[in-house]
Short mmCIF file of the C-alpha atoms (twelve columns), coordinates in Angstrom:
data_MODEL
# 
_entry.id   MODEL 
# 
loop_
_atom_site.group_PDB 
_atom_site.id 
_atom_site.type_symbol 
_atom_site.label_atom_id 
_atom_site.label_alt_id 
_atom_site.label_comp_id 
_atom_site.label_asym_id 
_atom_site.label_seq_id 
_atom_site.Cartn_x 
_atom_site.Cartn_y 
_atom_site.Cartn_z 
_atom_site.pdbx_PDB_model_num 
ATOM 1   C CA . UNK A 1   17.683  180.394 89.385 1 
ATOM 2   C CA . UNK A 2   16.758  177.123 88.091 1 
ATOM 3   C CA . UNK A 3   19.576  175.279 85.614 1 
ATOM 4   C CA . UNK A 4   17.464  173.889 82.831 1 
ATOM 5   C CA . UNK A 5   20.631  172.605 81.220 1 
ATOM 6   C CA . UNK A 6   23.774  171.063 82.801 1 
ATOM 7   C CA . UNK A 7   26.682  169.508 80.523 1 
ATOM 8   C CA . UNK A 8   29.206  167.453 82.736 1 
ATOM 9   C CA . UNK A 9   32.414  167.144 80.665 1 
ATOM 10  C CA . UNK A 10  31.272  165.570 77.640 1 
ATOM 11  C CA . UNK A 11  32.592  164.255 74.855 1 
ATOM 12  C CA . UNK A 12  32.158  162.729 71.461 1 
ATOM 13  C CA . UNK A 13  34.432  160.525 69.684 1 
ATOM 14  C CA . UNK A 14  33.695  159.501 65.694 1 
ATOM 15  C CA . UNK A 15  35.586  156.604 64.043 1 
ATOM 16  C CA . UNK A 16  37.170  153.359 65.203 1 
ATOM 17  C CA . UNK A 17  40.842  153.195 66.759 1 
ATOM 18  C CA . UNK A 18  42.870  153.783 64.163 1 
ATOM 19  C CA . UNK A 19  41.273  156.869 62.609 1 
ATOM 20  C CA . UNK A 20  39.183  158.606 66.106 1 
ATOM 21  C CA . UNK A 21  37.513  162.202 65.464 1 
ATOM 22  C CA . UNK A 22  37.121  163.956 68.815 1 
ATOM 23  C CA . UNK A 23  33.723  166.413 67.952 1 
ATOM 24  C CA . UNK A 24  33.270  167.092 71.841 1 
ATOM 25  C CA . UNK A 25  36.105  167.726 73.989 1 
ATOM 26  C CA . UNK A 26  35.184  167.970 77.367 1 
ATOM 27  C CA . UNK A 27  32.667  170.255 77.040 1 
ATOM 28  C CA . UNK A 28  31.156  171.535 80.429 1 
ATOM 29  C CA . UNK A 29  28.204  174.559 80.933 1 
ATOM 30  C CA . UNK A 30  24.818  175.354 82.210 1 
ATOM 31  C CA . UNK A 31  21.869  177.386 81.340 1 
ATOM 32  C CA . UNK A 32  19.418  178.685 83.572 1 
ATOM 33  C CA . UNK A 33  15.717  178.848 83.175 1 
ATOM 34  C CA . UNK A 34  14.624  181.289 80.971 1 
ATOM 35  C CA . UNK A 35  18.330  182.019 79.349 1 
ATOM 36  C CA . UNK A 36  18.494  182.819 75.577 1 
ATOM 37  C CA . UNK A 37  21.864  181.296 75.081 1 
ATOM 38  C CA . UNK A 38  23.885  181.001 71.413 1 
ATOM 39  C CA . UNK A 39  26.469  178.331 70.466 1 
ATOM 40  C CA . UNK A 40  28.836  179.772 67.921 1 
ATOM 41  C CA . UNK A 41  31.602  178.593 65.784 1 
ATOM 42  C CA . UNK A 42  32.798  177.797 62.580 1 
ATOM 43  C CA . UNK A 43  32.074  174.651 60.216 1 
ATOM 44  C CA . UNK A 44  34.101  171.967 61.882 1 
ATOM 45  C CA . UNK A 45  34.376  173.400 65.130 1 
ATOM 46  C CA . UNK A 46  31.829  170.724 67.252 1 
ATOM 47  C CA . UNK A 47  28.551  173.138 67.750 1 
ATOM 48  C CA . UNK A 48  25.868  170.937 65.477 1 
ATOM 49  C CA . UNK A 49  27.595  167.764 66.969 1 
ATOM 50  C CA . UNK A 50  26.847  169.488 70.716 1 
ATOM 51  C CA . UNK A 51  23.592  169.977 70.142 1 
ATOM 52  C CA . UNK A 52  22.655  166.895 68.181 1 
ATOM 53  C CA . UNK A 53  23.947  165.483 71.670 1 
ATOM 54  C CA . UNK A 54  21.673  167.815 73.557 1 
ATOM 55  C CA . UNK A 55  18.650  166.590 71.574 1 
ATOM 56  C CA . UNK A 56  19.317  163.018 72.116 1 
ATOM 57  C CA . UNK A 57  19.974  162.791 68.346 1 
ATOM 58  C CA . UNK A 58  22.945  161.783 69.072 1 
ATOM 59  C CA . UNK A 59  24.640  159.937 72.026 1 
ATOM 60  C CA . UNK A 60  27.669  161.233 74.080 1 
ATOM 61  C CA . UNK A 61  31.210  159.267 74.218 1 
ATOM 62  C CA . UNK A 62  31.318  159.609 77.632 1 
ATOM 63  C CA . UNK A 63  29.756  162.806 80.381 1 
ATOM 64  C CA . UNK A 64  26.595  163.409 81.627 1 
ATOM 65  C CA . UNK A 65  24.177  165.798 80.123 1 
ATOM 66  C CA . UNK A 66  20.865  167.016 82.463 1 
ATOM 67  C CA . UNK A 67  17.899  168.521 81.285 1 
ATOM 68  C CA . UNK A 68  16.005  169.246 84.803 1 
ATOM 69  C CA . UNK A 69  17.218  166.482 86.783 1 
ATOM 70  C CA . UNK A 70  16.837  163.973 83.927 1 
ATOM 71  C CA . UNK A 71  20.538  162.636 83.477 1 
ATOM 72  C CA . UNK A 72  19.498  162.096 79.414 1 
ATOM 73  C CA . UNK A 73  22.305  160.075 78.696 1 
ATOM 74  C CA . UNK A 74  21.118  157.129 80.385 1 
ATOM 75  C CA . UNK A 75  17.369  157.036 78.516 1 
ATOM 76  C CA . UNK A 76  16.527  154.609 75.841 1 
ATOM 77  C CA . UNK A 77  13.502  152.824 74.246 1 
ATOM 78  C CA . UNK A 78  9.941   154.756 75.699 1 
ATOM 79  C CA . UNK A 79  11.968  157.378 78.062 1 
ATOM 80  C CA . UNK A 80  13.412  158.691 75.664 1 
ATOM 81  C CA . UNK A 81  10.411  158.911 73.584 1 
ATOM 82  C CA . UNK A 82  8.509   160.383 76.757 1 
ATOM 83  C CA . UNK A 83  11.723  162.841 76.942 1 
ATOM 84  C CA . UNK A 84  12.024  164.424 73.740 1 
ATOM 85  C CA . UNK A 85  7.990   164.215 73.056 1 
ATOM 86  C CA . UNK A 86  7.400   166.479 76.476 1 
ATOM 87  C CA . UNK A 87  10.477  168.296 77.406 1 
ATOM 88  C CA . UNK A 88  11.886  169.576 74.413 1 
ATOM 89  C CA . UNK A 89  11.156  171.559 71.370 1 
ATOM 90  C CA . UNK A 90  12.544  171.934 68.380 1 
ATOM 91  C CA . UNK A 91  13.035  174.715 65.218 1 
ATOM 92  C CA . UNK A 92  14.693  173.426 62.016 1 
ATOM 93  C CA . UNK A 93  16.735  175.475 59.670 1 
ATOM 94  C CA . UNK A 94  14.549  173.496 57.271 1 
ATOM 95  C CA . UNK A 95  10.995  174.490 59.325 1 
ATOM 96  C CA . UNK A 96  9.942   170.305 59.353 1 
ATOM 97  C CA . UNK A 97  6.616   171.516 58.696 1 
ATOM 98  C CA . UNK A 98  3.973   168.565 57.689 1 
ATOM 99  C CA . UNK A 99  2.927   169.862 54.169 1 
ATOM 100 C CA . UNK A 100 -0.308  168.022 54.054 1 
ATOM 101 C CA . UNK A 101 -1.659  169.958 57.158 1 
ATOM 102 C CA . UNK A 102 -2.423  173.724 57.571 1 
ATOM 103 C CA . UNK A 103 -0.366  175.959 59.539 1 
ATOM 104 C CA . UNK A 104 -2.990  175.137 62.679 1 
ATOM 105 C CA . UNK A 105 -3.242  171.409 62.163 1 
ATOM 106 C CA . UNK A 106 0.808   171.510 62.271 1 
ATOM 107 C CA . UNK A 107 0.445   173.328 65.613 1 
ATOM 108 C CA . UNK A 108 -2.392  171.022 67.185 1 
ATOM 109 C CA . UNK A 109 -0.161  167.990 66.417 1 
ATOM 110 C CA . UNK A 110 2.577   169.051 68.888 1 
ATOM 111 C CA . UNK A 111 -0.367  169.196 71.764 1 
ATOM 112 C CA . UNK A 112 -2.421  166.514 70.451 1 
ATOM 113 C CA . UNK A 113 0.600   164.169 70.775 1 
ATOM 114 C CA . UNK A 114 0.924   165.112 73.555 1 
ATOM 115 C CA . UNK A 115 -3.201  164.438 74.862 1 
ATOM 116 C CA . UNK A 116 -3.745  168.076 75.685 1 
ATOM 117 C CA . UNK A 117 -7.287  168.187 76.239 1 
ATOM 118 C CA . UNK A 118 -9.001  169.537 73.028 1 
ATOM 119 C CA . UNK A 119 -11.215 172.448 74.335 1 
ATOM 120 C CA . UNK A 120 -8.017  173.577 75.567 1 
ATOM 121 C CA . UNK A 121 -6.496  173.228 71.810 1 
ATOM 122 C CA . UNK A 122 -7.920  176.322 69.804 1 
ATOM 123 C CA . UNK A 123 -6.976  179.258 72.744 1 
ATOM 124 C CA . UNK A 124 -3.912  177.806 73.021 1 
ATOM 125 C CA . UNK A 125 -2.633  178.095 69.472 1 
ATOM 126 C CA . UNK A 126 -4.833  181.578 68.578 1 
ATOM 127 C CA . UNK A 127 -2.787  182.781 71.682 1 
ATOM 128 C CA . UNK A 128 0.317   181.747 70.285 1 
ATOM 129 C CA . UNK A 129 -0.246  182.223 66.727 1 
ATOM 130 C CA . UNK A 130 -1.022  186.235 67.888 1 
ATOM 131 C CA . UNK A 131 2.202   186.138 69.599 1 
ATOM 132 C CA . UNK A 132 4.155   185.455 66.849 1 
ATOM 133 C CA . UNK A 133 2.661   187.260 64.172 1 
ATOM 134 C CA . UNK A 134 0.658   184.309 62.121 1 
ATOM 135 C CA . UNK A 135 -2.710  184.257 62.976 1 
ATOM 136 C CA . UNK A 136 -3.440  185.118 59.241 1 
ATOM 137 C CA . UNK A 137 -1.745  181.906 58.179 1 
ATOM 138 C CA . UNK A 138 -3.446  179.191 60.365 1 
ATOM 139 C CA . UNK A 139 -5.566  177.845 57.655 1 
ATOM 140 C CA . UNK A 140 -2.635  178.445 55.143 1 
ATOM 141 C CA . UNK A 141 -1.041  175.238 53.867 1 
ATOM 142 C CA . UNK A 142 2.963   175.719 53.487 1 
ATOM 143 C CA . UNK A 143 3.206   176.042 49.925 1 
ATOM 144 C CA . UNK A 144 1.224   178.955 50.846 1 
ATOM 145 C CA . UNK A 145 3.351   180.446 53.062 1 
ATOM 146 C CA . UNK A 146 6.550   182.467 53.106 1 
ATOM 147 C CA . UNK A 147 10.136  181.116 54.846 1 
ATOM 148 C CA . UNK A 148 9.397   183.693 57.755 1 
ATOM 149 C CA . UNK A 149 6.036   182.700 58.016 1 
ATOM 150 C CA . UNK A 150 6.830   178.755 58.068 1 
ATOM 151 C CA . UNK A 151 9.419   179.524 60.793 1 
ATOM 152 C CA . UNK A 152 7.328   181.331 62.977 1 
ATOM 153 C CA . UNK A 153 4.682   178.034 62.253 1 
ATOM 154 C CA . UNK A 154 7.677   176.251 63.654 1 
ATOM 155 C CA . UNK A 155 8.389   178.204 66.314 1 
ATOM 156 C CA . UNK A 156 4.931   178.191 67.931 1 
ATOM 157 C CA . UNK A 157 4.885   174.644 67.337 1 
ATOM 158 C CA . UNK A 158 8.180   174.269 69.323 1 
ATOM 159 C CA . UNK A 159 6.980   176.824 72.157 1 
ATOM 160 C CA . UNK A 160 3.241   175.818 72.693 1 
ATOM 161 C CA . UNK A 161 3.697   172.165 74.900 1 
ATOM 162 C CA . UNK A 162 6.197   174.574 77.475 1 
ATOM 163 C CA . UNK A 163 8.758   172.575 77.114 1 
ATOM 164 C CA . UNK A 164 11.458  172.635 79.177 1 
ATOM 165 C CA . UNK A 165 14.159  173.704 76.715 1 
ATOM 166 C CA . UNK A 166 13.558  174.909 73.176 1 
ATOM 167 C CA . UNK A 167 16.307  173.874 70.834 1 
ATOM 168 C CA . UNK A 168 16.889  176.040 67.635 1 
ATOM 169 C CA . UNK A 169 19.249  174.794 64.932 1 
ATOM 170 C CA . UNK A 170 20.484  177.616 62.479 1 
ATOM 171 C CA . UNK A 171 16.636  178.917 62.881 1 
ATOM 172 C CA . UNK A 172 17.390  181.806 60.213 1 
ATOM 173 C CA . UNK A 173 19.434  179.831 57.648 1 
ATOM 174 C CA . UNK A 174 16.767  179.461 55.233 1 
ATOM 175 C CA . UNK A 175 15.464  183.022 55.782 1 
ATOM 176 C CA . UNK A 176 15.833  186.281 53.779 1 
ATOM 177 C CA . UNK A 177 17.236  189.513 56.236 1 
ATOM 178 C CA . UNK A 178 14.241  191.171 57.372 1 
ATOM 179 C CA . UNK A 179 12.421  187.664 57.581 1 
ATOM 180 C CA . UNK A 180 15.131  186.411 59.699 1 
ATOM 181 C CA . UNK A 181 14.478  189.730 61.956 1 
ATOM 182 C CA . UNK A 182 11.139  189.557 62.142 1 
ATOM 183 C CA . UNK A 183 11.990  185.806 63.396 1 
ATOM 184 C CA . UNK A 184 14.620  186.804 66.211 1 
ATOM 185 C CA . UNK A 185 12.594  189.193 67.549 1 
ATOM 186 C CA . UNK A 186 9.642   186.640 67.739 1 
ATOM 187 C CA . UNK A 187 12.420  184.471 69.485 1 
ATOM 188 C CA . UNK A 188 13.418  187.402 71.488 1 
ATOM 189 C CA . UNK A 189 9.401   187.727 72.489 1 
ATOM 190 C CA . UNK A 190 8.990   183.997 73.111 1 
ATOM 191 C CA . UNK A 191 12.033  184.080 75.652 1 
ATOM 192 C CA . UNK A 192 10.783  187.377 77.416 1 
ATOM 193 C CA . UNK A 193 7.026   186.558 77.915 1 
ATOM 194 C CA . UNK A 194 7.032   182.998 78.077 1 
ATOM 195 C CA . UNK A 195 10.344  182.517 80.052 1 
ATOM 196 C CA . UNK A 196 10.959  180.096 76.956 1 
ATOM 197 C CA . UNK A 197 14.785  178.237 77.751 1 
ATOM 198 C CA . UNK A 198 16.404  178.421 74.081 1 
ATOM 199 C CA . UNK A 199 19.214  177.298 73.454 1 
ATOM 200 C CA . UNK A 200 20.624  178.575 69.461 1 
ATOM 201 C CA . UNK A 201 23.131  176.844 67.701 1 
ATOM 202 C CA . UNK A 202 24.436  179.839 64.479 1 
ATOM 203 C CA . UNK A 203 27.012  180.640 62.771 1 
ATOM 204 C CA . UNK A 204 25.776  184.160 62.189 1 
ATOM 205 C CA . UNK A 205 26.883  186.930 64.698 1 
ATOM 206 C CA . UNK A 206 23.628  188.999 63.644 1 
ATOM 207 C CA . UNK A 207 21.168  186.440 65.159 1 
ATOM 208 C CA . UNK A 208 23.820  185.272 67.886 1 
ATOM 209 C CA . UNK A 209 23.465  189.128 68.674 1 
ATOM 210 C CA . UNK A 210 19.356  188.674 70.095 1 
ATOM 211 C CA . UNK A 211 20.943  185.925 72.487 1 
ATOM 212 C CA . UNK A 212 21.627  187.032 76.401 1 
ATOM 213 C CA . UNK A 213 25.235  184.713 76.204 1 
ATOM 214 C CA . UNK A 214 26.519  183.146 73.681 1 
ATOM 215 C CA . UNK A 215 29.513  180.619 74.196 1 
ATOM 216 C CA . UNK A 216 32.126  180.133 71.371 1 
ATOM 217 C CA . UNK A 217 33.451  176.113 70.270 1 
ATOM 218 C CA . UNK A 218 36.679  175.847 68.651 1 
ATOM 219 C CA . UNK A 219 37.829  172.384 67.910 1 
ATOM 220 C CA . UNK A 220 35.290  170.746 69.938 1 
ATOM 221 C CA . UNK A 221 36.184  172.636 73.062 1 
ATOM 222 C CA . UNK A 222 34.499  176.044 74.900 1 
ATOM 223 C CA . UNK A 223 36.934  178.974 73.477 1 
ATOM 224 C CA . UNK A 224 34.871  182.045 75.135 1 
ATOM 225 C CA . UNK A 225 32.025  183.159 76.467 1 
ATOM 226 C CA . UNK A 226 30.266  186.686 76.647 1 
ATOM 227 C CA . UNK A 227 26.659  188.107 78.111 1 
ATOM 228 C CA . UNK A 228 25.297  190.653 77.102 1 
ATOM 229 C CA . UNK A 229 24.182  192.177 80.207 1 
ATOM 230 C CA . UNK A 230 23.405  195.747 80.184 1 
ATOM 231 C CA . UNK A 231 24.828  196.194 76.558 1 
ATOM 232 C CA . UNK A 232 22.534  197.266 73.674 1 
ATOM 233 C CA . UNK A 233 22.190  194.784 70.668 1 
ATOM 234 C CA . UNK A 234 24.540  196.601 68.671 1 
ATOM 235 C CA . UNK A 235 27.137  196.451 71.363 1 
ATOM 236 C CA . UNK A 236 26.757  192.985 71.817 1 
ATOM 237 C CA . UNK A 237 26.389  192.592 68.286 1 
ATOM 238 C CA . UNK A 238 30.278  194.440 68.400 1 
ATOM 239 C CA . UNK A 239 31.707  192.377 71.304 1 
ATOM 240 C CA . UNK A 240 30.845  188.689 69.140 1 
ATOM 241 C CA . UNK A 241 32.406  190.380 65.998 1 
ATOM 242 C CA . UNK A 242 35.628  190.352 68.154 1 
ATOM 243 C CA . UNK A 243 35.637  187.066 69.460 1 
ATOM 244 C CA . UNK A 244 35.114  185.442 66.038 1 
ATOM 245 C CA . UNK A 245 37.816  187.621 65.070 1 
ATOM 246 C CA . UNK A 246 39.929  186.278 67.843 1 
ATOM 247 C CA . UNK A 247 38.899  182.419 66.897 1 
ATOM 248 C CA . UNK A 248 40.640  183.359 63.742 1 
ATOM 249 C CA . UNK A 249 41.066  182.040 60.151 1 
ATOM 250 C CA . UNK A 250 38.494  183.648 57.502 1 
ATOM 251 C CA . UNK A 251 35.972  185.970 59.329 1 
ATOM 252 C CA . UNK A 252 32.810  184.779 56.988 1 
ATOM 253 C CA . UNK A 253 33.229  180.955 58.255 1 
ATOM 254 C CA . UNK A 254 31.851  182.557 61.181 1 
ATOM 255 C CA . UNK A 255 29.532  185.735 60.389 1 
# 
C-alpha cells in the first residue's frame, strides 16, 4: 500500500524561552492511500495544531512531515503554492464557500485554478455533484443553500482536482444531526469510490465513528489508536466511547 502521509517525530513549540508551549510532542504516524483516518482529542490536546501543520498552515518546530515523497517542511514561496494548490484539499467547519458564485462556479474554481481543460469542466463536476447528493443546488447561490448542502459544495470542491490527501477540519461542526449524517456518509462514499485519502480532525466520537482508524492526542502526544476493521459502526462507534473515557476528565470535551 502506498503511504500518502508520513509524520517523522514532529513537534511544535509556541512562545519564546521563558514561557515555551509544546502543541506537538513528537508526534510520529502514517496513512496509507485511500485510509479514512480521524484525529481525536479534547480542546487543548494538539489535534487542530497537527493538522494546521499538515496543511502547511502552519510550520513544524522541528520533524519531517511527507505527503508522497514531498518532505513539505522544506517548501516555501511558489512550491508551496504548487503544493497545497494540487495535492491537497480542504473542508472547513465554516464551508469557505465564495458567496458571490453559485454552487458550480465554486466547484469550477478548484479545477480552473488548477488549468483543467474546460470541456473537461462540466462532466467532471455533474459527476461529482451526483455523487454527493447536490446536483439540484449547482446554480444555487449559498444564501440559498442549507449547512448540509454547503458542505457537500465543499466537499466536492475538495475531492474533484484528486488530490492526494483531503484534509477535513471539524467537517460537521456547523451541521444539524441528520445533515451531519447525510455528510459522513457522503465522506464515507467519497473514500470508498474514489479511494479519496482523508484525513478528519473531530472532537465528536459520532463522526470519528465513519473513520477506518482514528488516533487519539493527549497533550500534544499519540495516546491510542484503534481500526475499525471488521467491526460494525456501532461497535466502533463503542470502542472510541472507551478510549475518550480512558483519556479522562469530562466525557463531553470529547463527544
Amino acid at each position: 500500500m502506498d503511504t500518502v502521509l508520513k509524520l517523522n517525530n514532529v513537534e511544535k513549540y509556541y512562545g519564546n524561552n521563558s514561557n515555551i508551549t509544546k502543541a506537538i510532542d513528537r508526534i510520529s504516524f502514517e496513512v496509507d492511500k485511500g485510509e479514512f483516518v480521524g484525529i481525536m482529542g479534547a480542546s487543548g490536546s494538539g489535534k487542530t495544531t497537527l493538522l494546521n501543520c499538515i496543511s502547511t498552515i502552519d510550520r513544524v518546530t522541528s520533524g519531517h512531515i511527507y505527503v508522497g515523497e514531498e518532505d513539505i517542511t522544506k517548501l516555501k514561496g511558489n512550491k508551496l503554492n504548487k503544493f497545497r494548490r494540487e495535492e491537497l484539499g480542504f473542508i472547513f467547519q465554516d464551508f469557505n464557500l465564495l458567496d458571490t458564485l453559485t454552487a458550480y462556479e465554486n466547484i469550477a474554481l478548484a479545477l480552473s485554478i488548477q488549468n483543467a481543460p474546460a470541456e473537461e469542466i462540466p462532466d467532471r463536476i455533474y459527476t461529482i455533484a451526483e455523487q454527493l447528493g447536490v446536483k439540484e443546488v449547482l446554480n444555487k447561490y449559498t444564501y440559498q443553500m442549507s449547512g448540509g448542502q454547503k458542505q457537500r459544495v465543499a466537499a466536492a470542491r475538495a475531492i474533484i482536482t484528486n488530490p492526494k490527501l483531503v484534509l477535513a477540519d471539524e467537517p460537521t461542526g456547523a451541521l444539524d444531526s441528520k445533515s451531519a449524517r447525510f455528510l459522513l456518509e457522503s465522506l464515507s462514499e467519497m473514500n470508498e469510490s474514489y479511494l479519496a485519502t482523508i484525513l478528519m480532525v473531530t472532537h465528536d466520537a459520532f463522526t470519528a465513528s465513519y473513520a477506518s482508524r482514528v488516533i487519539f492526542i493527549k497533550d500534544g502526544q499519540i495516546f491510542h489508536e484503534i481500526r475499525k476493521g471488521e467491526d460494525t459502526r456501532k461497535q466502533f462507534f463503542n470502542k472510541i466511547i472507551d478510549v475518550v473515557t480512558m483519556l479522562g476528565g469530562d466525557l463531553n470535551d470529547a463527544l
